[in-house]
Tab-separated table of C-alpha atoms in Angstrom:
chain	number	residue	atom	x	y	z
A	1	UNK	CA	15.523	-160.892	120.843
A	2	UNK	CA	13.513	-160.909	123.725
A	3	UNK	CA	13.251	-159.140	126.649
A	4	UNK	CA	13.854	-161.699	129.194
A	5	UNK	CA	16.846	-163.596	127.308
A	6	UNK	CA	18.260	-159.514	126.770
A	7	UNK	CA	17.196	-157.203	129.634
A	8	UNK	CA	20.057	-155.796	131.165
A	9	UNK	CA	20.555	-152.457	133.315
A	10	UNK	CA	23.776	-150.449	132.951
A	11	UNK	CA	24.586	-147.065	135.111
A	12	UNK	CA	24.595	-145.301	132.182
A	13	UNK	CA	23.817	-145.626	128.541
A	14	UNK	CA	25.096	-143.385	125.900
A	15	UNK	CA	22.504	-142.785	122.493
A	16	UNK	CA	23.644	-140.694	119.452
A	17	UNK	CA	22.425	-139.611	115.797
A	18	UNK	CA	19.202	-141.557	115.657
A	19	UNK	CA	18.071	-138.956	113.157
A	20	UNK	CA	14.513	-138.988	114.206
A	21	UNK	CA	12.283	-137.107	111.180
A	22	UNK	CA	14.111	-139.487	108.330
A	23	UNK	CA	13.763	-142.698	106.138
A	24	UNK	CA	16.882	-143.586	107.052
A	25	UNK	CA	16.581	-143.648	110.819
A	26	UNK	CA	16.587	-147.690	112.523
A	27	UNK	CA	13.637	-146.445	115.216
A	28	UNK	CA	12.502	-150.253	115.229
A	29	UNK	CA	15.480	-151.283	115.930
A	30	UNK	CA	15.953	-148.406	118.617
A	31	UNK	CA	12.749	-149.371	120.147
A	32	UNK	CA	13.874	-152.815	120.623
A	33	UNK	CA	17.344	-151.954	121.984
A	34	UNK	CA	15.516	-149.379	124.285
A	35	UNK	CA	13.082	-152.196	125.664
A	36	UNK	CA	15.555	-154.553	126.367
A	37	UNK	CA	18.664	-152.016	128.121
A	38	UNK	CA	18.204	-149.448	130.547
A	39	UNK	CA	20.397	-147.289	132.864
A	40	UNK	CA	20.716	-144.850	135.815
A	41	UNK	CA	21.554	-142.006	133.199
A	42	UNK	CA	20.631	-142.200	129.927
A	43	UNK	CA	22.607	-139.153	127.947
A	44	UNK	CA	20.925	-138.084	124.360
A	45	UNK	CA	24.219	-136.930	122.705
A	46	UNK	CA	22.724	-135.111	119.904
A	47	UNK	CA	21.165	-135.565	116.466
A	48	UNK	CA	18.398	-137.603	117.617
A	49	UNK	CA	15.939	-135.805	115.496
A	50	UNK	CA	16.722	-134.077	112.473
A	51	UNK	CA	15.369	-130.636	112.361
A	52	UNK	CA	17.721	-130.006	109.096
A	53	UNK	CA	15.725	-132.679	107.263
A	54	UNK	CA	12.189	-131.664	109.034
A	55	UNK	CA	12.395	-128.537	108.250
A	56	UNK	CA	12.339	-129.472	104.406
A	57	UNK	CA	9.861	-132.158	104.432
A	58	UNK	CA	7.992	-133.546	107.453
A	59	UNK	CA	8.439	-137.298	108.191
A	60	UNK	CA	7.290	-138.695	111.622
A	61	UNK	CA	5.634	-142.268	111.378
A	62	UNK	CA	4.433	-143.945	114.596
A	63	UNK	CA	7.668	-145.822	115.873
A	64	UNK	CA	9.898	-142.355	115.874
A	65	UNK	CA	7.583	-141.022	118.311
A	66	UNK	CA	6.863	-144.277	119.829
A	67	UNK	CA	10.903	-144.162	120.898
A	68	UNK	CA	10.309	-140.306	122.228
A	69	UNK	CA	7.607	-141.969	124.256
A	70	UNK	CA	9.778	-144.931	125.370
A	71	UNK	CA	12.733	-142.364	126.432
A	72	UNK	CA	9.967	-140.188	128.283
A	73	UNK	CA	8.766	-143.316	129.974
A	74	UNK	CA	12.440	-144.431	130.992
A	75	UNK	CA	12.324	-140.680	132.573
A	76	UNK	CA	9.330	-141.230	134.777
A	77	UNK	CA	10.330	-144.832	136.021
A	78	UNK	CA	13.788	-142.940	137.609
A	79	UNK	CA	16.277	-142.947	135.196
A	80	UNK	CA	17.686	-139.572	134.779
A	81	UNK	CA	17.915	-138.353	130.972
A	82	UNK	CA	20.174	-135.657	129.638
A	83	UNK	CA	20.249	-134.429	126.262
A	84	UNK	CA	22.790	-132.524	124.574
A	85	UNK	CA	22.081	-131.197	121.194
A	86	UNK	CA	23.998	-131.703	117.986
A	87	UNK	CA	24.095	-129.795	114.433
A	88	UNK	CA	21.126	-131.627	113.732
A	89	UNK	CA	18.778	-130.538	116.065
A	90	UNK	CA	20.567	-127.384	117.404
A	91	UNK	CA	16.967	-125.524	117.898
A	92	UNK	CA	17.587	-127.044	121.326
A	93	UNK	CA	20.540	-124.999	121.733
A	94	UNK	CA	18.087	-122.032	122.143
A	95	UNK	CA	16.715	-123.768	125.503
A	96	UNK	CA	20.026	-124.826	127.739
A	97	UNK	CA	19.766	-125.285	131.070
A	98	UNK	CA	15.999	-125.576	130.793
A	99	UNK	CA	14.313	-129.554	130.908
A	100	UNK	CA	11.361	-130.634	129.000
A	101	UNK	CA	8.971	-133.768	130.493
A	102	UNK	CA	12.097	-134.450	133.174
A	103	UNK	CA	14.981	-134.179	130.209
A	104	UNK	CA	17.640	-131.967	131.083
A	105	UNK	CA	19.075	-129.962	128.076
A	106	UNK	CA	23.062	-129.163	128.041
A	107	UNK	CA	25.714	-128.442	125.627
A	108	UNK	CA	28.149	-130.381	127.398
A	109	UNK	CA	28.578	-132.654	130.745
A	110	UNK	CA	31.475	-134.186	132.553
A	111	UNK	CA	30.276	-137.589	133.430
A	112	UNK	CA	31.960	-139.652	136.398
A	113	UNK	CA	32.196	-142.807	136.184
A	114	UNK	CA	31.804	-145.419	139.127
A	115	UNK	CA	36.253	-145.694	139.600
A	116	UNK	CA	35.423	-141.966	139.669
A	117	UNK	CA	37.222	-141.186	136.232
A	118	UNK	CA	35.782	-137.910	134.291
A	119	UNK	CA	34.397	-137.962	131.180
A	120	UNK	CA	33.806	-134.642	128.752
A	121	UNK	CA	29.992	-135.774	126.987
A	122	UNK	CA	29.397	-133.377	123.913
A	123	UNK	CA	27.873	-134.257	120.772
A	124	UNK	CA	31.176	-133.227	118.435
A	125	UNK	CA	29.931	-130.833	116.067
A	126	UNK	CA	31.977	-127.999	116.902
A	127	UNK	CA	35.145	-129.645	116.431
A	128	UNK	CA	34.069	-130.261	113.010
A	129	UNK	CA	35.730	-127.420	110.501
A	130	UNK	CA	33.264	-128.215	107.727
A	131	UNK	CA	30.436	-127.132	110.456
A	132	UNK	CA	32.158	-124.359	111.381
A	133	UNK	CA	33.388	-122.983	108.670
A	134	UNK	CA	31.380	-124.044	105.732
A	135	UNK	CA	27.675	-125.279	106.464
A	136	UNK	CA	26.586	-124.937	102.903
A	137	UNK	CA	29.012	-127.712	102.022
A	138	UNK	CA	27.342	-129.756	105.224
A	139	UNK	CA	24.196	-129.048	103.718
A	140	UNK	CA	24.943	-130.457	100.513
A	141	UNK	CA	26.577	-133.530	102.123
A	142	UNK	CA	24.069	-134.304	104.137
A	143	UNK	CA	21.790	-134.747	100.919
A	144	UNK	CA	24.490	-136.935	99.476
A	145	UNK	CA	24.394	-138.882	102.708
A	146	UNK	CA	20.615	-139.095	101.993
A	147	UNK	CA	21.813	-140.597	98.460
A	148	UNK	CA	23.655	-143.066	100.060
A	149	UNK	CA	21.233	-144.077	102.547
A	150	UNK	CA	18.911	-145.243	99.466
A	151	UNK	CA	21.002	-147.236	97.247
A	152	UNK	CA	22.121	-149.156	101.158
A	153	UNK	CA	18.547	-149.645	101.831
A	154	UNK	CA	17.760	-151.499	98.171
A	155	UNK	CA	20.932	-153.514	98.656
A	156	UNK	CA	20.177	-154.414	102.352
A	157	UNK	CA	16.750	-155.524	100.980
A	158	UNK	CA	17.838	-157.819	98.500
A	159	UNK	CA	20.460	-159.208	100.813
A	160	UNK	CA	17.892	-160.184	103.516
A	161	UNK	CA	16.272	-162.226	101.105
A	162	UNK	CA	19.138	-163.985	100.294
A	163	UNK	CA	20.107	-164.607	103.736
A	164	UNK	CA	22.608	-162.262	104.261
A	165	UNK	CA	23.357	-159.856	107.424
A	166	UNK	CA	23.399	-156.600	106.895
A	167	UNK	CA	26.367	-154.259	105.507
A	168	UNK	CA	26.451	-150.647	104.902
A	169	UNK	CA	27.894	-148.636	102.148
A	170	UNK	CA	28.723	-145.636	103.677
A	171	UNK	CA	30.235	-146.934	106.945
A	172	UNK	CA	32.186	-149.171	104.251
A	173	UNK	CA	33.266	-146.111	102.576
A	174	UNK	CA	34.314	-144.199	105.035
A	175	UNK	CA	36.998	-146.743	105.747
A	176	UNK	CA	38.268	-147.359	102.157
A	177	UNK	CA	38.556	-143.536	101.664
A	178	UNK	CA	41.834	-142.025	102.204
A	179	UNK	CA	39.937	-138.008	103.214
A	180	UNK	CA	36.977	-140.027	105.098
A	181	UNK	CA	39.565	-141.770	107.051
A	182	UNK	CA	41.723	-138.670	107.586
A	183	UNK	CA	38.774	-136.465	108.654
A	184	UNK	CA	37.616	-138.884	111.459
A	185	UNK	CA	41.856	-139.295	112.913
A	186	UNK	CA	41.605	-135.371	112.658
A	187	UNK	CA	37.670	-134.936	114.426
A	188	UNK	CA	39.297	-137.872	117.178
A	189	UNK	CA	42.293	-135.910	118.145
A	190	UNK	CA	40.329	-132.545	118.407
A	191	UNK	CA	38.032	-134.078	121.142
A	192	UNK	CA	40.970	-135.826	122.890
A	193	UNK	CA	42.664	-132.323	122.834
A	194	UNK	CA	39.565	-130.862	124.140
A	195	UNK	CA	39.333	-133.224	126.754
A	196	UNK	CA	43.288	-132.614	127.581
A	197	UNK	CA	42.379	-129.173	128.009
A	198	UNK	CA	39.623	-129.743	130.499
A	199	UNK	CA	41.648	-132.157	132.556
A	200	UNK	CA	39.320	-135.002	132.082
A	201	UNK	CA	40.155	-138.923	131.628
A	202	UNK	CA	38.567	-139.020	128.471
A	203	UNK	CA	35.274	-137.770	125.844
A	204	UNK	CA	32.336	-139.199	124.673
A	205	UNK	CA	30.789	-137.803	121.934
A	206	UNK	CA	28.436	-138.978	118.057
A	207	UNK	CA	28.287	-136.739	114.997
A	208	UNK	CA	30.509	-138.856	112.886
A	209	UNK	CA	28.160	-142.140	112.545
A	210	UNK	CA	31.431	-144.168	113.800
A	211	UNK	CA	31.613	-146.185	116.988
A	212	UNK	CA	34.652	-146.110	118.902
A	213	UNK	CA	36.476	-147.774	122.360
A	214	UNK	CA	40.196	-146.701	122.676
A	215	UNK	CA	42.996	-145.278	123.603
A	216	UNK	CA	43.973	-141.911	122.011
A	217	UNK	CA	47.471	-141.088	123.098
A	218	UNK	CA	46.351	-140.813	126.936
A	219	UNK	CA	42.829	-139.980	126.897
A	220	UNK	CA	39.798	-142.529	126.155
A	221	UNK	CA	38.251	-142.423	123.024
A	222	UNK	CA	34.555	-143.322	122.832
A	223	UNK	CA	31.979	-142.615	120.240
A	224	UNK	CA	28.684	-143.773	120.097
A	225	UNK	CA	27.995	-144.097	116.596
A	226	UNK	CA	24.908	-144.046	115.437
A	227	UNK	CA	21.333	-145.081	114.580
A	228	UNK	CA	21.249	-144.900	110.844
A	229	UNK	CA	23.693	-147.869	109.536
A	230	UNK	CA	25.522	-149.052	112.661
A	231	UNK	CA	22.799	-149.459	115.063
A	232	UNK	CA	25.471	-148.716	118.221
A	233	UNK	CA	25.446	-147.465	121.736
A	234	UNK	CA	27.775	-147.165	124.559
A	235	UNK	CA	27.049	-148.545	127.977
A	236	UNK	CA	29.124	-147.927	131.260
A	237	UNK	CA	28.820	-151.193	133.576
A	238	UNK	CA	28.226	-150.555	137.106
A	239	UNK	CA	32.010	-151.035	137.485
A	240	UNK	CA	32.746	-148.233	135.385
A	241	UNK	CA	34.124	-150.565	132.345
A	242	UNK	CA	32.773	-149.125	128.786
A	243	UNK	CA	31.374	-151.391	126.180
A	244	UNK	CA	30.398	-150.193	122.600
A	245	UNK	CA	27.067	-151.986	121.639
A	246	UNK	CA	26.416	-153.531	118.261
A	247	UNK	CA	22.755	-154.264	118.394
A	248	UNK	CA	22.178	-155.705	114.810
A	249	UNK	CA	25.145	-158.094	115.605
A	250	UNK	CA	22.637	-158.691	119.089
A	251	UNK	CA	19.816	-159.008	117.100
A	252	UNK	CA	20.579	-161.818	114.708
A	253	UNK	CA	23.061	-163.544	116.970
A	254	UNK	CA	19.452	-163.906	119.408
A	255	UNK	CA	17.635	-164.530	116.683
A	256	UNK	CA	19.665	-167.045	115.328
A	257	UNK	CA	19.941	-168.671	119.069
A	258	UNK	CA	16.143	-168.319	118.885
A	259	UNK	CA	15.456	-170.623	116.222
A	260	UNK	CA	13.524	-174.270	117.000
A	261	UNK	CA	16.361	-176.746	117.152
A	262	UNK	CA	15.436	-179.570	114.502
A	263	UNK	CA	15.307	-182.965	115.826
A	264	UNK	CA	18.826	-185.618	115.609
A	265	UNK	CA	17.556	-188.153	112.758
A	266	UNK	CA	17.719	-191.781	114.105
A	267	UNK	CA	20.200	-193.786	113.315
Protein backbone atom coordinates (compact mmCIF):
# COMPACT_ATOMS: atom_id res chain seq x y z
CA UNK A 1 0.00 0.00 0.00
CA UNK A 2 1.48 3.13 -0.58
CA UNK A 3 2.00 6.05 1.14
CA UNK A 4 0.18 8.51 -0.88
CA UNK A 5 -3.03 6.24 -1.67
CA UNK A 6 -2.77 5.48 2.61
CA UNK A 7 -1.31 8.45 4.54
CA UNK A 8 -3.62 9.56 6.97
CA UNK A 9 -3.13 11.59 10.38
CA UNK A 10 -5.32 10.77 13.40
CA UNK A 11 -5.10 12.78 16.96
CA UNK A 12 -4.09 9.86 18.44
CA UNK A 13 -3.03 6.37 17.65
CA UNK A 14 -3.06 3.56 20.04
CA UNK A 15 -0.01 0.54 19.47
CA UNK A 16 0.09 -2.64 21.65
CA UNK A 17 2.07 -6.10 22.01
CA UNK A 18 4.35 -5.78 19.03
CA UNK A 19 6.66 -8.11 20.89
CA UNK A 20 9.79 -6.58 19.64
CA UNK A 21 12.92 -9.28 20.41
CA UNK A 22 10.73 -12.34 18.69
CA UNK A 23 10.15 -14.44 15.45
CA UNK A 24 6.83 -13.96 15.81
CA UNK A 25 6.61 -10.19 15.86
CA UNK A 26 4.91 -8.48 12.19
CA UNK A 27 7.74 -5.41 12.44
CA UNK A 28 7.39 -5.21 8.49
CA UNK A 29 4.18 -4.93 8.64
CA UNK A 30 4.46 -2.35 11.65
CA UNK A 31 6.86 -0.38 9.68
CA UNK A 32 4.51 -0.04 6.91
CA UNK A 33 1.45 0.82 9.04
CA UNK A 34 3.79 3.33 10.91
CA UNK A 35 4.82 5.05 7.48
CA UNK A 36 1.59 5.42 6.23
CA UNK A 37 -0.57 6.71 9.81
CA UNK A 38 0.49 9.16 12.17
CA UNK A 39 -1.04 11.13 15.11
CA UNK A 40 -0.81 14.00 17.66
CA UNK A 41 -0.21 11.27 20.46
CA UNK A 42 0.98 8.16 19.76
CA UNK A 43 0.53 5.90 23.20
CA UNK A 44 2.93 2.58 23.38
CA UNK A 45 0.52 0.47 25.55
CA UNK A 46 2.92 -2.11 26.54
CA UNK A 47 4.63 -5.29 25.36
CA UNK A 48 6.29 -3.75 22.53
CA UNK A 49 9.48 -5.52 23.19
CA UNK A 50 9.77 -8.64 24.91
CA UNK A 51 12.30 -8.58 27.61
CA UNK A 52 10.77 -12.15 28.86
CA UNK A 53 11.87 -13.67 25.55
CA UNK A 54 15.27 -11.43 25.32
CA UNK A 55 16.33 -12.26 28.26
CA UNK A 56 16.52 -16.05 27.15
CA UNK A 57 17.82 -15.66 23.75
CA UNK A 58 18.65 -12.40 21.96
CA UNK A 59 16.77 -11.71 18.67
CA UNK A 60 16.89 -8.14 17.15
CA UNK A 61 17.14 -8.13 13.21
CA UNK A 62 17.22 -4.76 11.40
CA UNK A 63 13.39 -3.93 10.90
CA UNK A 64 12.60 -4.27 14.93
CA UNK A 65 14.92 -1.54 15.47
CA UNK A 66 14.20 0.09 12.27
CA UNK A 67 10.38 0.58 13.90
CA UNK A 68 12.17 1.96 17.35
CA UNK A 69 13.79 4.35 14.94
CA UNK A 70 10.57 5.17 13.03
CA UNK A 71 8.65 5.80 16.55
CA UNK A 72 11.76 8.00 17.68
CA UNK A 73 11.51 9.86 14.43
CA UNK A 74 7.58 10.37 14.78
CA UNK A 75 8.86 11.92 18.32
CA UNK A 76 11.14 14.52 16.85
CA UNK A 77 8.74 15.64 13.93
CA UNK A 78 6.05 16.72 17.04
CA UNK A 79 4.06 13.99 17.79
CA UNK A 80 4.05 13.35 21.42
CA UNK A 81 4.76 9.54 22.42
CA UNK A 82 3.84 7.89 25.67
CA UNK A 83 4.65 4.53 26.64
CA UNK A 84 3.22 2.49 29.24
CA UNK A 85 4.78 -0.77 30.02
CA UNK A 86 3.24 -4.21 30.06
CA UNK A 87 4.30 -7.75 31.67
CA UNK A 88 6.45 -8.02 28.85
CA UNK A 89 8.72 -5.39 29.15
CA UNK A 90 8.06 -4.33 32.81
CA UNK A 91 11.99 -3.36 33.27
CA UNK A 92 10.43 -0.04 32.27
CA UNK A 93 8.41 -0.06 35.27
CA UNK A 94 11.70 0.67 37.16
CA UNK A 95 11.90 4.20 35.24
CA UNK A 96 8.18 5.96 35.58
CA UNK A 97 7.83 9.30 35.25
CA UNK A 98 11.23 9.55 33.60
CA UNK A 99 11.31 9.92 29.30
CA UNK A 100 13.88 8.45 27.12
CA UNK A 101 14.75 10.28 23.42
CA UNK A 102 11.28 12.51 24.07
CA UNK A 103 9.09 9.17 25.20
CA UNK A 104 7.34 9.65 28.27
CA UNK A 105 7.13 6.46 30.48
CA UNK A 106 3.76 5.86 32.66
CA UNK A 107 1.88 3.10 34.16
CA UNK A 108 -1.30 4.53 33.33
CA UNK A 109 -2.95 7.80 31.56
CA UNK A 110 -6.41 9.20 31.29
CA UNK A 111 -6.66 10.26 27.74
CA UNK A 112 -9.35 12.98 26.60
CA UNK A 113 -10.69 12.75 23.74
CA UNK A 114 -11.66 15.74 21.33
CA UNK A 115 -15.92 15.59 22.71
CA UNK A 116 -13.80 15.75 25.89
CA UNK A 117 -14.74 12.09 27.07
CA UNK A 118 -11.96 10.35 29.48
CA UNK A 119 -10.31 7.46 28.76
CA UNK A 120 -8.24 5.11 31.49
CA UNK A 121 -4.92 3.90 28.96
CA UNK A 122 -3.10 0.93 30.80
CA UNK A 123 -1.62 -1.97 29.25
CA UNK A 124 -3.99 -4.75 31.27
CA UNK A 125 -1.67 -6.94 32.91
CA UNK A 126 -2.62 -6.41 36.34
CA UNK A 127 -6.09 -7.31 35.92
CA UNK A 128 -4.89 -10.54 34.76
CA UNK A 129 -5.06 -13.28 37.87
CA UNK A 130 -2.73 -15.68 36.08
CA UNK A 131 -0.07 -12.59 36.22
CA UNK A 132 -0.76 -11.93 39.47
CA UNK A 133 -1.04 -14.79 41.04
CA UNK A 134 0.79 -17.42 39.16
CA UNK A 135 3.66 -16.17 36.71
CA UNK A 136 5.24 -19.55 36.43
CA UNK A 137 2.10 -20.74 34.68
CA UNK A 138 2.49 -17.32 32.36
CA UNK A 139 5.84 -18.38 31.79
CA UNK A 140 5.04 -21.65 30.57
CA UNK A 141 2.20 -20.26 28.39
CA UNK A 142 3.98 -17.91 26.88
CA UNK A 143 6.32 -20.78 25.46
CA UNK A 144 3.21 -22.57 24.32
CA UNK A 145 2.18 -19.34 22.65
CA UNK A 146 5.68 -19.52 21.05
CA UNK A 147 4.47 -23.18 19.88
CA UNK A 148 1.67 -21.83 18.34
CA UNK A 149 3.21 -19.03 16.67
CA UNK A 150 5.32 -21.75 14.57
CA UNK A 151 2.94 -24.22 13.34
CA UNK A 152 0.71 -20.49 12.18
CA UNK A 153 3.74 -19.32 10.47
CA UNK A 154 4.25 -22.83 8.25
CA UNK A 155 0.53 -22.77 7.55
CA UNK A 156 0.43 -19.00 6.66
CA UNK A 157 3.35 -19.88 4.30
CA UNK A 158 1.82 -22.47 2.42
CA UNK A 159 -1.40 -20.53 2.21
CA UNK A 160 0.27 -17.49 0.53
CA UNK A 161 1.32 -19.64 -2.10
CA UNK A 162 -1.86 -20.83 -2.74
CA UNK A 163 -3.42 -17.55 -2.78
CA UNK A 164 -4.93 -17.40 0.34
CA UNK A 165 -5.14 -14.38 3.03
CA UNK A 166 -3.92 -14.94 6.05
CA UNK A 167 -5.62 -16.74 9.22
CA UNK A 168 -4.30 -17.37 12.58
CA UNK A 169 -4.55 -20.32 14.81
CA UNK A 170 -4.41 -18.94 17.99
CA UNK A 171 -6.69 -15.90 17.52
CA UNK A 172 -8.97 -18.83 15.99
CA UNK A 173 -8.63 -20.65 19.13
CA UNK A 174 -9.21 -18.38 21.43
CA UNK A 175 -12.70 -18.03 20.07
CA UNK A 176 -13.64 -21.76 19.75
CA UNK A 177 -12.45 -22.31 23.39
CA UNK A 178 -14.98 -22.24 26.01
CA UNK A 179 -11.89 -21.00 29.12
CA UNK A 180 -10.14 -18.71 26.28
CA UNK A 181 -13.41 -17.13 25.70
CA UNK A 182 -14.34 -16.92 29.40
CA UNK A 183 -10.94 -15.47 30.44
CA UNK A 184 -11.12 -12.51 27.94
CA UNK A 185 -15.36 -11.66 29.17
CA UNK A 186 -13.66 -11.90 32.72
CA UNK A 187 -10.10 -9.61 31.80
CA UNK A 188 -13.02 -7.09 29.81
CA UNK A 189 -15.19 -6.56 32.78
CA UNK A 190 -12.18 -6.05 35.21
CA UNK A 191 -10.97 -3.01 33.11
CA UNK A 192 -14.54 -1.68 32.65
CA UNK A 193 -14.81 -1.99 36.52
CA UNK A 194 -11.59 -0.28 36.83
CA UNK A 195 -12.57 2.36 34.70
CA UNK A 196 -16.09 2.62 36.74
CA UNK A 197 -14.05 3.15 39.64
CA UNK A 198 -12.04 6.00 38.26
CA UNK A 199 -15.05 7.77 36.86
CA UNK A 200 -13.88 7.65 33.34
CA UNK A 201 -16.03 7.11 29.97
CA UNK A 202 -14.20 4.20 29.12
CA UNK A 203 -10.38 2.05 28.95
CA UNK A 204 -8.04 1.31 26.49
CA UNK A 205 -5.76 -1.20 27.07
CA UNK A 206 -3.53 -4.70 24.90
CA UNK A 207 -2.18 -7.73 26.76
CA UNK A 208 -4.74 -10.11 25.47
CA UNK A 209 -3.73 -10.10 21.55
CA UNK A 210 -7.65 -9.30 20.91
CA UNK A 211 -8.96 -6.15 19.29
CA UNK A 212 -11.98 -4.68 20.56
CA UNK A 213 -14.70 -1.50 19.87
CA UNK A 214 -17.78 -1.71 22.24
CA UNK A 215 -19.96 -1.19 24.63
CA UNK A 216 -19.42 -2.92 28.02
CA UNK A 217 -22.49 -2.34 30.11
CA UNK A 218 -21.84 1.61 30.18
CA UNK A 219 -18.28 2.06 29.68
CA UNK A 220 -16.33 1.76 26.17
CA UNK A 221 -14.47 -1.12 25.53
CA UNK A 222 -11.36 -0.79 23.35
CA UNK A 223 -8.40 -3.01 22.93
CA UNK A 224 -5.77 -2.68 20.65
CA UNK A 225 -4.81 -6.05 19.90
CA UNK A 226 -1.80 -6.77 18.76
CA UNK A 227 1.23 -7.12 16.46
CA UNK A 228 1.85 -10.81 16.38
CA UNK A 229 -1.33 -12.42 14.43
CA UNK A 230 -3.85 -9.57 14.17
CA UNK A 231 -1.79 -6.81 12.94
CA UNK A 232 -4.38 -4.06 14.78
CA UNK A 233 -4.34 -0.59 16.14
CA UNK A 234 -6.74 1.88 17.42
CA UNK A 235 -7.01 5.38 16.07
CA UNK A 236 -9.11 8.34 17.58
CA UNK A 237 -10.32 10.70 14.56
CA UNK A 238 -9.99 14.27 15.14
CA UNK A 239 -13.70 14.12 16.09
CA UNK A 240 -13.09 11.92 18.84
CA UNK A 241 -14.82 8.74 17.00
CA UNK A 242 -12.60 5.39 17.64
CA UNK A 243 -11.81 3.02 14.88
CA UNK A 244 -10.02 -0.40 15.44
CA UNK A 245 -7.48 -0.88 12.51
CA UNK A 246 -7.02 -4.12 10.64
CA UNK A 247 -3.93 -3.48 8.64
CA UNK A 248 -3.47 -6.93 6.89
CA UNK A 249 -7.18 -6.54 5.79
CA UNK A 250 -5.53 -2.74 4.52
CA UNK A 251 -2.79 -4.32 3.09
CA UNK A 252 -4.22 -6.77 0.62
CA UNK A 253 -7.43 -4.86 0.04
CA UNK A 254 -4.54 -1.95 -1.46
CA UNK A 255 -2.75 -4.39 -2.86
CA UNK A 256 -5.37 -6.00 -4.54
CA UNK A 257 -6.70 -2.32 -5.74
CA UNK A 258 -3.04 -1.98 -6.80
CA UNK A 259 -2.92 -4.50 -9.34
CA UNK A 260 -2.57 -3.44 -13.39
CA UNK A 261 -6.11 -3.66 -14.66
CA UNK A 262 -5.95 -6.14 -17.77
CA UNK A 263 -7.25 -4.79 -20.90
CA UNK A 264 -11.44 -5.47 -22.11
CA UNK A 265 -10.83 -8.10 -25.09
CA UNK A 266 -12.48 -6.77 -28.33
CA UNK A 267 -15.40 -7.88 -29.35
Amino acid sequence: MSTSEASRHYRALFISDVHLGTRGCQAELLLDFLKDNDAETVYLVGDIADGWRLKRSWYWPQLHNDVVQKILRKGRKGSRIVYIPGNHDEFLRNFLGTHFGGVEVTDSIIHETADKKQYLVIHGDQFDVVIRHAKWLAFFGDKAYVTALAVNTVMNTIRRRLGLTYWSLSAWAKLKVKNAVSFIGRFEDALCDEARRQGVDGVICGHIHHAANRDVNGIHYINTGDWVESCTAVAEHHDGTFEVIRWVEQAQTGAELAKPQEAPVAA
